PDB file of C-alpha atoms in Angstrom:
ATOM      1  CA  MET A   1       2.546  98.619 160.636  1.00 45.00           C
ATOM      2  CA  SER A   2       4.291  96.361 158.334  1.00 47.00           C
ATOM      3  CA  GLU A   3       5.193  98.203 154.841  1.00 49.00           C
ATOM      4  CA  THR A   4       4.210  95.756 151.889  1.00 54.00           C
ATOM      5  CA  ASN A   5       3.825  97.637 148.024  1.00 56.00           C
ATOM      6  CA  ASP A   6      -0.070  97.373 148.786  1.00 65.00           C
ATOM      7  CA  ASP A   7       0.204  98.961 152.106  1.00 79.00           C
ATOM      8  CA  PRO A   8       2.808 102.052 152.167  1.00 88.00           C
ATOM      9  CA  GLN A   9       3.212 103.252 155.150  1.00 95.00           C
ATOM     10  CA  VAL A  10       1.777 107.344 155.083  1.00 97.00           C
ATOM     11  CA  GLU A  11       1.944 110.070 156.995  1.00 97.00           C
ATOM     12  CA  LEU A  12      -0.297 113.173 156.538  1.00 97.00           C
ATOM     13  CA  VAL A  13      -0.199 116.259 158.806  1.00 97.00           C
ATOM     14  CA  VAL A  14      -2.804 119.063 158.533  1.00 96.00           C
ATOM     15  CA  ASP A  15      -2.013 122.027 161.395  1.00 96.00           C
ATOM     16  CA  GLY A  16      -0.190 119.426 162.994  1.00 96.00           C
ATOM     17  CA  ARG A  17      -3.200 117.197 162.759  1.00 98.00           C
ATOM     18  CA  PRO A  18      -2.699 113.606 162.102  1.00 97.00           C
ATOM     19  CA  LEU A  19      -5.231 112.785 158.830  1.00 98.00           C
ATOM     20  CA  PRO A  20      -6.966 108.926 159.173  1.00 97.00           C
ATOM     21  CA  LEU A  21      -6.825 107.897 155.626  1.00 97.00           C
ATOM     22  CA  ALA A  22      -7.782 105.288 153.911  1.00 96.00           C
ATOM     23  CA  PRO A  23      -6.010 102.454 153.153  1.00 95.00           C
ATOM     24  CA  PHE A  24      -6.908 102.987 149.228  1.00 96.00           C
ATOM     25  CA  VAL A  25      -5.887 106.959 149.876  1.00 97.00           C
ATOM     26  CA  ARG A  26      -2.540 105.440 151.679  1.00 96.00           C
ATOM     27  CA  GLN A  27      -1.624 104.059 147.728  1.00 97.00           C
ATOM     28  CA  ILE A  28      -2.746 106.756 145.709  1.00 97.00           C
ATOM     29  CA  ILE A  29      -0.584 109.255 147.252  1.00 98.00           C
ATOM     30  CA  ALA A  30       2.162 107.098 148.133  1.00 97.00           C
ATOM     31  CA  ALA A  31       1.878 105.902 144.218  1.00 97.00           C
ATOM     32  CA  THR A  32       1.652 109.605 143.059  1.00 98.00           C
ATOM     33  CA  VAL A  33       5.042 110.020 144.623  1.00 98.00           C
ATOM     34  CA  PHE A  34       6.989 107.736 144.212  1.00 97.00           C
ATOM     35  CA  GLY A  35       6.533 108.045 141.542  1.00 97.00           C
ATOM     36  CA  LEU A  36       6.967 111.879 140.746  1.00 98.00           C
ATOM     37  CA  VAL A  37       9.568 111.287 142.745  1.00 98.00           C
ATOM     38  CA  GLY A  38      10.973 108.476 140.862  1.00 97.00           C
ATOM     39  CA  ALA A  39      10.990 110.572 136.934  1.00 98.00           C
ATOM     40  CA  LEU A  40      14.052 113.062 138.657  1.00 97.00           C
ATOM     41  CA  LYS A  41      16.732 112.379 138.540  1.00 97.00           C
ATOM     42  CA  GLY A  42      17.522 110.694 142.042  1.00 96.00           C
ATOM     43  CA  GLY A  43      14.948 110.018 142.892  1.00 96.00           C
ATOM     44  CA  GLU A  44      15.003 106.539 140.713  1.00 95.00           C
ATOM     45  CA  ASN A  45      15.260 104.934 143.747  1.00 94.00           C
ATOM     46  CA  ALA A  46      13.086 106.464 146.165  1.00 95.00           C
ATOM     47  CA  ARG A  47      12.287 103.481 149.407  1.00 95.00           C
ATOM     48  CA  GLU A  48      11.464 106.925 151.479  1.00 96.00           C
ATOM     49  CA  ILE A  49       9.998 110.025 150.812  1.00 97.00           C
ATOM     50  CA  ARG A  50       9.354 112.972 152.934  1.00 96.00           C
ATOM     51  CA  LEU A  51       7.481 115.994 151.868  1.00 96.00           C
ATOM     52  CA  ALA A  52       6.152 119.046 153.725  1.00 95.00           C
ATOM     53  CA  LEU A  53       3.468 121.667 151.547  1.00 94.00           C
ATOM     54  CA  ARG A  54       2.949 125.094 153.631  1.00 94.00           C
ATOM     55  CA  ARG A  55       0.807 127.900 151.250  1.00 92.00           C
ATOM     56  CA  GLY A  56       1.624 130.886 150.838  1.00 89.00           C
ATOM     57  CA  ASP A  57       0.578 134.326 152.850  1.00 82.00           C
ATOM     58  CA  PRO A  58      -1.729 135.277 151.592  1.00 74.00           C
ATOM     59  CA  ALA A  59      -1.656 138.801 152.716  1.00 76.00           C
ATOM     60  CA  SER A  60       1.404 138.431 150.184  1.00 69.00           C
ATOM     61  CA  ARG A  61      -0.043 137.604 146.961  1.00 59.00           C
TER      62      ARG A  61
END
């Protein structure tokens, strides 16, 4: 897949399984994450971002 501003490369993996994403969803995720990171000191010119999210242990709540 070629990377352009209109077609960002976004991969969403949930519990080890990749989820298919429509182009609109890829664009929304990319714009949101790049916007948030771009507002951070040192993140202004980010070209690649890796983000992993994990829920805390529900038993510990």
